[in-house]
Amino acid sequence: MMEEAQTKEFAREMFILSQINHRNVVKLLGCCLEAEVPMLVYEFVSNGTLDQYIHGGKGINSDRAFGTCLRVAVESAEALAYMHSSASPPIIHGDVKTANILLDDKLTAKVSDFGASKLAPTDEATIATLVQGTCGYLDPEYLITCLLTDKSDVYSFGVVLLELLTRKKALYLDGSAKDRSLVLCFMTAAKVGQHQELLDRQVRDEMRIEVLEEITHLVIRCLNMSGEERPTMKEVAERLEMLRRKQMHI
Ligand SMILES: *[C@@H]1O[C@H](CO)[C@@H](O)[C@H](O)[C@H]1NC(C)=O
Ligand SMILES: *[C@@H]1O[C@H](CO)[C@@H](O)[C@H](O)[C@H]1NC(C)=O
């Protein structure tokens, strides 16, 4: 339910989003503000989410699965980098997770649900109750400052990379309390240099050792507690593309 001022703001943002034309961002085709609850119409993306692809078992066991995952990671990173640095005004996603990365019939990544976070009102009294995002992916700094930045997306994207590498969910509820968070498990292991052991066996078998080391180093940088220390999405995209090339030229 929206006030008139909110509706105007919403319409403005939808207008901005509808101008975005990037092959790895789900295209917003239109919206209808006349209904009580606004409706958005997006292009249809047929092949489910990255979450289903990694955890659903469908397709993941083929021999080139990790190559596909790496390409999907590059494509998603490029989409986010584009929204952060080429869109005007810049757009922060605010809820980056594997369930928001859709795959089309050629398994091309299409980042969806863009801009949801920007719909939150900016006055501080209401902002605290409006924390969006998803447990397991949320930038810890955002919880303290209530300020969503492009580096919040970088943190969440680090969790996505970690899911790709470990094939574990960001939160798994079957573990003991301290083993529930993928990030905590990974960062604890990283402190004593044992993080490679958490990686999926097939991933470890498929990937070149130096690529594996560089990609886990990148993940650790994305997950730094301080947003300022994290790389930009642009740098993440460039590094991933470089690693993908390195991996392909065995
Ligand atoms: C998804 O993509 C895979 C690989 O291209 C294909 O085998 C599968 O049939 C697709 N599924 C759907 C629902 O399109
Ligand atoms: C964050 O990054 C800084 C600079 O690279 C590093 O000194 C620090 O140890 C990192 N913190 C964590 C928790 O990784």
mmCIF file of C-alpha atoms and ligand atoms in Angstrom:
data_model
loop_
_atom_site.group_PDB
_atom_site.id
_atom_site.type_symbol
_atom_site.label_atom_id
_atom_site.label_comp_id
_atom_site.label_asym_id
_atom_site.label_seq_id
_atom_site.Cartn_x
_atom_site.Cartn_y
_atom_site.Cartn_z
ATOM 1 C CA MET A 1 0.000 0.000 0.000
ATOM 2 C CA MET A 2 1.479 3.363 -0.946
ATOM 3 C CA GLU A 3 1.026 7.051 -0.347
ATOM 4 C CA GLU A 4 0.934 9.312 -3.352
ATOM 5 C CA ALA A 5 4.479 10.592 -2.724
ATOM 6 C CA GLN A 6 5.743 7.017 -2.557
ATOM 7 C CA THR A 7 3.936 6.175 -5.759
ATOM 8 C CA LYS A 8 5.711 9.049 -7.500
ATOM 9 C CA GLU A 9 9.090 7.920 -6.179
ATOM 10 C CA PHE A 10 8.290 4.360 -7.189
ATOM 11 C CA ALA A 11 7.308 5.466 -10.690
ATOM 12 C CA ARG A 12 10.526 7.450 -11.024
ATOM 13 C CA GLU A 13 12.626 4.456 -10.056
ATOM 14 C CA MET A 14 10.701 2.142 -12.331
ATOM 15 C CA PHE A 15 11.331 4.604 -15.122
ATOM 16 C CA ILE A 16 15.084 4.483 -14.389
ATOM 17 C CA LEU A 17 15.057 0.694 -14.267
ATOM 18 C CA SER A 18 13.108 0.425 -17.502
ATOM 19 C CA GLN A 19 15.899 2.331 -19.280
ATOM 20 C CA ILE A 20 18.502 -0.214 -18.204
ATOM 21 C CA ASN A 21 19.535 -2.398 -21.050
ATOM 22 C CA HIS A 22 22.131 -4.959 -20.051
ATOM 23 C CA ARG A 23 22.176 -8.522 -21.263
ATOM 24 C CA ASN A 24 22.636 -9.830 -17.725
ATOM 25 C CA VAL A 25 19.873 -7.834 -16.068
ATOM 26 C CA VAL A 26 16.269 -8.982 -16.289
ATOM 27 C CA LYS A 27 14.481 -6.455 -18.445
ATOM 28 C CA LEU A 28 11.645 -4.511 -16.868
ATOM 29 C CA LEU A 29 8.971 -4.242 -19.536
ATOM 30 C CA GLY A 30 6.400 -2.190 -17.738
ATOM 31 C CA CYS A 31 4.508 -1.475 -14.605
ATOM 32 C CA CYS A 32 0.969 -0.723 -13.581
ATOM 33 C CA LEU A 33 0.419 1.820 -10.843
ATOM 34 C CA GLU A 34 -3.340 1.936 -11.133
ATOM 35 C CA ALA A 35 -3.898 -1.151 -9.056
ATOM 36 C CA GLU A 36 -3.781 -0.816 -5.261
ATOM 37 C CA VAL A 37 -0.526 -2.745 -5.190
ATOM 38 C CA PRO A 38 1.788 -1.858 -8.079
ATOM 39 C CA MET A 39 2.564 -4.619 -10.529
ATOM 40 C CA LEU A 40 5.794 -5.040 -12.441
ATOM 41 C CA VAL A 41 6.163 -6.907 -15.705
ATOM 42 C CA TYR A 42 9.528 -8.452 -16.538
ATOM 43 C CA GLU A 43 10.878 -10.478 -19.423
ATOM 44 C CA PHE A 44 10.380 -14.189 -18.898
ATOM 45 C CA VAL A 45 13.500 -16.115 -17.903
ATOM 46 C CA SER A 46 12.847 -19.798 -18.350
ATOM 47 C CA ASN A 47 15.484 -21.862 -16.627
ATOM 48 C CA GLY A 48 15.078 -21.263 -12.902
ATOM 49 C CA THR A 49 17.484 -19.657 -10.462
ATOM 50 C CA LEU A 50 21.173 -20.118 -9.739
ATOM 51 C CA ASP A 51 20.091 -21.341 -6.311
ATOM 52 C CA GLN A 52 18.142 -24.190 -7.929
ATOM 53 C CA TYR A 53 20.993 -24.883 -10.313
ATOM 54 C CA ILE A 54 23.576 -25.254 -7.543
ATOM 55 C CA HIS A 55 21.469 -26.932 -4.899
ATOM 56 C CA GLY A 56 18.810 -28.667 -6.955
ATOM 57 C CA GLY A 57 21.220 -31.157 -8.493
ATOM 58 C CA LYS A 58 19.769 -30.545 -11.970
ATOM 59 C CA GLY A 59 22.638 -30.261 -14.428
ATOM 60 C CA ILE A 60 25.288 -29.561 -11.830
ATOM 61 C CA ASN A 61 26.875 -32.990 -12.145
ATOM 62 C CA SER A 62 27.876 -32.611 -15.763
ATOM 63 C CA ASP A 63 31.626 -32.344 -16.268
ATOM 64 C CA ARG A 64 31.585 -28.676 -17.242
ATOM 65 C CA ALA A 65 29.347 -27.522 -14.424
ATOM 66 C CA PHE A 66 31.964 -25.417 -12.741
ATOM 67 C CA GLY A 67 32.882 -23.689 -15.981
ATOM 68 C CA THR A 68 29.214 -22.720 -16.290
ATOM 69 C CA CYS A 69 29.133 -21.489 -12.677
ATOM 70 C CA LEU A 70 32.213 -19.374 -13.248
ATOM 71 C CA ARG A 71 30.703 -17.822 -16.364
ATOM 72 C CA VAL A 72 27.454 -17.124 -14.503
ATOM 73 C CA ALA A 73 29.502 -15.488 -11.735
ATOM 74 C CA VAL A 74 31.305 -13.242 -14.233
ATOM 75 C CA GLU A 75 28.021 -12.277 -15.899
ATOM 76 C CA SER A 76 26.321 -11.456 -12.589
ATOM 77 C CA ALA A 77 29.317 -9.448 -11.412
ATOM 78 C CA GLU A 78 29.294 -7.481 -14.668
ATOM 79 C CA ALA A 79 25.592 -6.735 -14.271
ATOM 80 C CA LEU A 80 26.126 -5.435 -10.727
ATOM 81 C CA ALA A 81 29.206 -3.444 -11.742
ATOM 82 C CA TYR A 82 27.210 -1.869 -14.550
ATOM 83 C CA MET A 83 24.410 -0.847 -12.196
ATOM 84 C CA HIS A 84 26.901 0.570 -9.694
ATOM 85 C CA SER A 85 29.095 2.527 -12.045
ATOM 86 C CA SER A 86 27.423 2.990 -15.425
ATOM 87 C CA ALA A 87 23.784 3.498 -14.530
ATOM 88 C CA SER A 88 22.837 7.061 -13.778
ATOM 89 C CA PRO A 89 21.929 7.461 -11.009
ATOM 90 C CA PRO A 90 23.776 4.400 -9.675
ATOM 91 C CA ILE A 91 21.556 1.568 -8.524
ATOM 92 C CA ILE A 92 22.327 -0.635 -5.547
ATOM 93 C CA HIS A 93 20.693 -4.016 -5.599
ATOM 94 C CA GLY A 94 20.343 -4.566 -1.864
ATOM 95 C CA ASP A 95 19.370 -8.241 -2.021
ATOM 96 C CA VAL A 96 22.025 -10.086 -4.001
ATOM 97 C CA LYS A 97 21.658 -13.855 -3.568
ATOM 98 C CA THR A 98 21.655 -16.985 -5.697
ATOM 99 C CA ALA A 99 17.839 -17.002 -5.711
ATOM 100 C CA ASN A 100 17.879 -13.583 -7.427
ATOM 101 C CA ILE A 101 20.160 -14.692 -10.256
ATOM 102 C CA LEU A 102 17.978 -16.227 -12.938
ATOM 103 C CA LEU A 103 19.159 -18.430 -15.795
ATOM 104 C CA ASP A 104 17.739 -18.394 -19.298
ATOM 105 C CA ASP A 105 17.535 -21.323 -21.713
ATOM 106 C CA LYS A 106 21.235 -20.958 -22.561
ATOM 107 C CA LEU A 107 22.124 -20.665 -18.859
ATOM 108 C CA THR A 108 22.972 -16.987 -19.256
ATOM 109 C CA ALA A 109 22.729 -15.082 -15.969
ATOM 110 C CA LYS A 110 19.976 -12.490 -15.537
ATOM 111 C CA VAL A 111 20.142 -10.571 -12.282
ATOM 112 C CA SER A 112 16.641 -9.860 -11.050
ATOM 113 C CA ASP A 113 14.840 -7.918 -8.331
ATOM 114 C CA PHE A 114 16.951 -4.835 -8.968
ATOM 115 C CA GLY A 115 16.318 -1.651 -7.088
ATOM 116 C CA ALA A 116 14.024 -3.099 -4.448
ATOM 117 C CA SER A 117 16.237 -1.572 -1.787
ATOM 118 C CA LYS A 118 16.044 1.904 -3.251
ATOM 119 C CA LEU A 119 12.330 1.956 -2.602
ATOM 120 C CA ALA A 120 12.962 2.254 1.123
ATOM 121 C CA PRO A 121 12.290 5.772 2.431
ATOM 122 C CA THR A 122 15.458 7.586 3.409
ATOM 123 C CA ASP A 123 14.429 9.238 6.674
ATOM 124 C CA GLU A 124 16.160 7.592 9.583
ATOM 125 C CA ALA A 125 13.196 6.998 11.835
ATOM 126 C CA THR A 126 11.649 4.508 9.469
ATOM 127 C CA ILE A 127 14.718 3.059 7.894
ATOM 128 C CA ALA A 128 15.673 0.732 10.735
ATOM 129 C CA THR A 129 12.460 -1.224 10.455
ATOM 130 C CA LEU A 130 12.924 -1.562 6.748
ATOM 131 C CA VAL A 131 16.070 -3.626 6.571
ATOM 132 C CA GLN A 132 15.682 -5.697 3.454
ATOM 133 C CA GLY A 133 17.930 -8.380 2.181
ATOM 134 C CA THR A 134 18.252 -11.978 3.208
ATOM 135 C CA CYS A 135 19.806 -13.642 6.259
ATOM 136 C CA GLY A 136 23.088 -15.236 5.381
ATOM 137 C CA TYR A 137 23.832 -12.636 2.683
ATOM 138 C CA LEU A 138 23.360 -9.349 4.505
ATOM 139 C CA ASP A 139 26.293 -6.934 4.875
ATOM 140 C CA PRO A 140 27.026 -6.822 8.647
ATOM 141 C CA GLU A 141 27.993 -3.160 8.347
ATOM 142 C CA TYR A 142 24.546 -2.361 6.975
ATOM 143 C CA LEU A 143 22.981 -3.738 10.150
ATOM 144 C CA ILE A 144 25.023 -1.281 12.206
ATOM 145 C CA THR A 145 24.793 1.839 10.043
ATOM 146 C CA CYS A 146 21.485 1.173 8.219
ATOM 147 C CA LEU A 147 23.289 2.612 5.237
ATOM 148 C CA LEU A 148 23.113 0.519 2.116
ATOM 149 C CA THR A 149 26.105 1.057 -0.169
ATOM 150 C CA ASP A 150 27.495 -0.527 -3.304
ATOM 151 C CA LYS A 151 29.857 -2.407 -0.987
ATOM 152 C CA SER A 152 26.838 -4.106 0.616
ATOM 153 C CA ASP A 153 26.233 -5.741 -2.762
ATOM 154 C CA VAL A 154 29.918 -6.728 -2.893
ATOM 155 C CA TYR A 155 29.600 -8.518 0.453
ATOM 156 C CA SER A 156 26.472 -10.386 -0.656
ATOM 157 C CA PHE A 157 28.133 -11.276 -3.939
ATOM 158 C CA GLY A 158 31.028 -12.742 -1.923
ATOM 159 C CA VAL A 159 28.506 -15.068 -0.302
ATOM 160 C CA VAL A 160 27.208 -16.050 -3.759
ATOM 161 C CA LEU A 161 30.762 -16.933 -4.846
ATOM 162 C CA LEU A 162 31.215 -18.938 -1.682
ATOM 163 C CA GLU A 163 28.059 -20.908 -2.437
ATOM 164 C CA LEU A 164 29.359 -21.661 -5.922
ATOM 165 C CA LEU A 165 32.673 -22.881 -4.543
ATOM 166 C CA THR A 166 31.324 -24.960 -1.663
ATOM 167 C CA ARG A 167 27.909 -25.877 -3.069
ATOM 168 C CA LYS A 168 26.571 -25.252 0.391
ATOM 169 C CA LYS A 169 23.719 -22.898 1.210
ATOM 170 C CA ALA A 170 24.461 -19.532 2.817
ATOM 171 C CA LEU A 171 22.629 -20.762 5.909
ATOM 172 C CA TYR A 172 22.100 -24.421 6.569
ATOM 173 C CA LEU A 173 19.817 -25.310 9.359
ATOM 174 C CA ASP A 174 20.908 -28.895 9.884
ATOM 175 C CA GLY A 175 24.296 -27.981 11.384
ATOM 176 C CA SER A 176 24.998 -27.088 14.987
ATOM 177 C CA ALA A 177 24.431 -23.419 15.856
ATOM 178 C CA LYS A 178 27.974 -22.370 15.092
ATOM 179 C CA ASP A 179 28.134 -24.241 11.800
ATOM 180 C CA ARG A 180 25.001 -22.654 10.383
ATOM 181 C CA SER A 181 26.534 -19.748 8.578
ATOM 182 C CA LEU A 182 28.619 -20.490 5.528
ATOM 183 C CA VAL A 183 30.474 -17.180 5.919
ATOM 184 C CA LEU A 184 31.374 -17.836 9.560
ATOM 185 C CA CYS A 185 32.558 -21.376 8.811
ATOM 186 C CA PHE A 186 34.625 -20.187 5.896
ATOM 187 C CA MET A 187 36.199 -17.168 7.610
ATOM 188 C CA THR A 188 37.009 -19.212 10.721
ATOM 189 C CA ALA A 189 38.709 -21.840 8.562
ATOM 190 C CA ALA A 190 40.498 -19.130 6.569
ATOM 191 C CA LYS A 191 42.116 -17.782 9.727
ATOM 192 C CA VAL A 192 43.974 -21.049 10.160
ATOM 193 C CA GLY A 193 44.497 -21.570 6.442
ATOM 194 C CA GLN A 194 42.048 -24.487 6.141
ATOM 195 C CA HIS A 195 39.349 -22.846 4.030
ATOM 196 C CA GLN A 196 40.206 -24.848 0.904
ATOM 197 C CA GLU A 197 38.932 -27.942 2.711
ATOM 198 C CA LEU A 198 35.403 -26.528 2.750
ATOM 199 C CA LEU A 199 35.312 -26.321 -1.027
ATOM 200 C CA ASP A 200 33.298 -28.813 -3.003
ATOM 201 C CA ARG A 201 35.302 -31.852 -4.097
ATOM 202 C CA GLN A 202 34.297 -31.603 -7.750
ATOM 203 C CA VAL A 203 35.211 -27.910 -7.753
ATOM 204 C CA ARG A 204 38.630 -28.709 -6.286
ATOM 205 C CA ASP A 205 39.176 -31.432 -8.885
ATOM 206 C CA GLU A 206 38.096 -29.278 -11.806
ATOM 207 C CA MET A 207 39.909 -26.083 -10.968
ATOM 208 C CA ARG A 208 43.538 -25.176 -11.360
ATOM 209 C CA ILE A 209 45.159 -24.691 -8.000
ATOM 210 C CA GLU A 210 46.295 -21.116 -8.616
ATOM 211 C CA VAL A 211 42.826 -20.140 -9.844
ATOM 212 C CA LEU A 212 41.309 -21.677 -6.733
ATOM 213 C CA GLU A 213 43.689 -19.760 -4.503
ATOM 214 C CA GLU A 214 43.017 -16.468 -6.221
ATOM 215 C CA ILE A 215 39.265 -16.897 -6.212
ATOM 216 C CA THR A 216 39.132 -17.743 -2.494
ATOM 217 C CA HIS A 217 41.352 -14.728 -1.818
ATOM 218 C CA LEU A 218 38.837 -12.599 -3.738
ATOM 219 C CA VAL A 219 35.968 -14.045 -1.675
ATOM 220 C CA ILE A 220 37.810 -13.194 1.551
ATOM 221 C CA ARG A 221 38.241 -9.600 0.373
ATOM 222 C CA CYS A 222 34.542 -9.308 -0.524
ATOM 223 C CA LEU A 223 33.596 -10.554 2.946
ATOM 224 C CA ASN A 224 35.747 -8.040 4.854
ATOM 225 C CA MET A 225 33.760 -6.584 7.766
ATOM 226 C CA SER A 226 34.600 -3.090 6.625
ATOM 227 C CA GLY A 227 32.936 -2.025 3.383
ATOM 228 C CA GLU A 228 35.770 0.324 2.575
ATOM 229 C CA GLU A 229 38.252 -2.558 2.430
ATOM 230 C CA ARG A 230 36.148 -4.579 -0.007
ATOM 231 C CA PRO A 231 36.940 -4.376 -3.731
ATOM 232 C CA THR A 232 34.490 -2.612 -6.042
ATOM 233 C CA MET A 233 32.104 -4.702 -8.094
ATOM 234 C CA LYS A 234 34.002 -3.600 -11.191
ATOM 235 C CA GLU A 235 37.236 -5.037 -9.833
ATOM 236 C CA VAL A 236 35.457 -8.251 -8.818
ATOM 237 C CA ALA A 237 34.052 -8.635 -12.339
ATOM 238 C CA GLU A 238 37.440 -8.025 -13.966
ATOM 239 C CA ARG A 239 39.258 -10.453 -11.691
ATOM 240 C CA LEU A 240 36.670 -13.155 -12.186
ATOM 241 C CA GLU A 241 36.870 -12.787 -15.959
ATOM 242 C CA MET A 242 40.664 -13.011 -15.771
ATOM 243 C CA LEU A 243 40.414 -16.157 -13.631
ATOM 244 C CA ARG A 244 37.849 -17.669 -15.982
ATOM 245 C CA ARG A 245 40.266 -17.225 -18.876
ATOM 246 C CA LYS A 246 43.115 -18.689 -16.870
ATOM 247 C CA GLN A 247 40.938 -21.671 -15.976
ATOM 248 C CA MET A 248 39.886 -22.283 -19.594
ATOM 249 C CA HIS A 249 43.420 -22.350 -20.955
ATOM 250 C CA ILE A 250 44.635 -25.462 -19.250
HETATM 251 C C1 LIG B 1 17.815 -25.556 -18.477
HETATM 252 O O1 LIG B 1 19.043 -25.624 -19.142
HETATM 253 C C2 LIG B 1 19.595 -26.916 -19.274
HETATM 254 C C3 LIG B 1 20.946 -26.796 -19.930
HETATM 255 O O2 LIG B 1 20.891 -26.040 -21.105
HETATM 256 C C4 LIG B 1 18.637 -27.783 -20.099
HETATM 257 O O3 LIG B 1 19.150 -29.087 -20.205
HETATM 258 C C5 LIG B 1 17.284 -27.798 -19.406
HETATM 259 O O4 LIG B 1 16.379 -28.513 -20.170
HETATM 260 C C6 LIG B 1 16.774 -26.396 -19.199
HETATM 261 N N1 LIG B 1 15.557 -26.430 -18.432
HETATM 262 C C7 LIG B 1 14.526 -25.656 -18.700
HETATM 263 C C8 LIG B 1 13.375 -25.763 -17.757
HETATM 264 O O5 LIG B 1 14.518 -24.884 -19.643
HETATM 265 C C1 LIG B 2 40.024 -6.337 5.987
HETATM 266 O O1 LIG B 2 40.945 -5.834 5.061
HETATM 267 C C2 LIG B 2 42.105 -5.252 5.653
HETATM 268 C C3 LIG B 2 42.944 -4.645 4.527
HETATM 269 O O2 LIG B 2 43.167 -5.562 3.496
HETATM 270 C C4 LIG B 2 42.847 -6.320 6.431
HETATM 271 O O3 LIG B 2 43.982 -5.726 7.067
HETATM 272 C C5 LIG B 2 41.935 -6.909 7.479
HETATM 273 O O4 LIG B 2 42.583 -7.974 8.136
HETATM 274 C C6 LIG B 2 40.654 -7.422 6.836
HETATM 275 N N1 LIG B 2 39.740 -7.853 7.862
HETATM 276 C C7 LIG B 2 39.143 -9.025 7.836
HETATM 277 C C8 LIG B 2 38.247 -9.325 8.972
HETATM 278 O O5 LIG B 2 39.342 -9.806 6.955
#
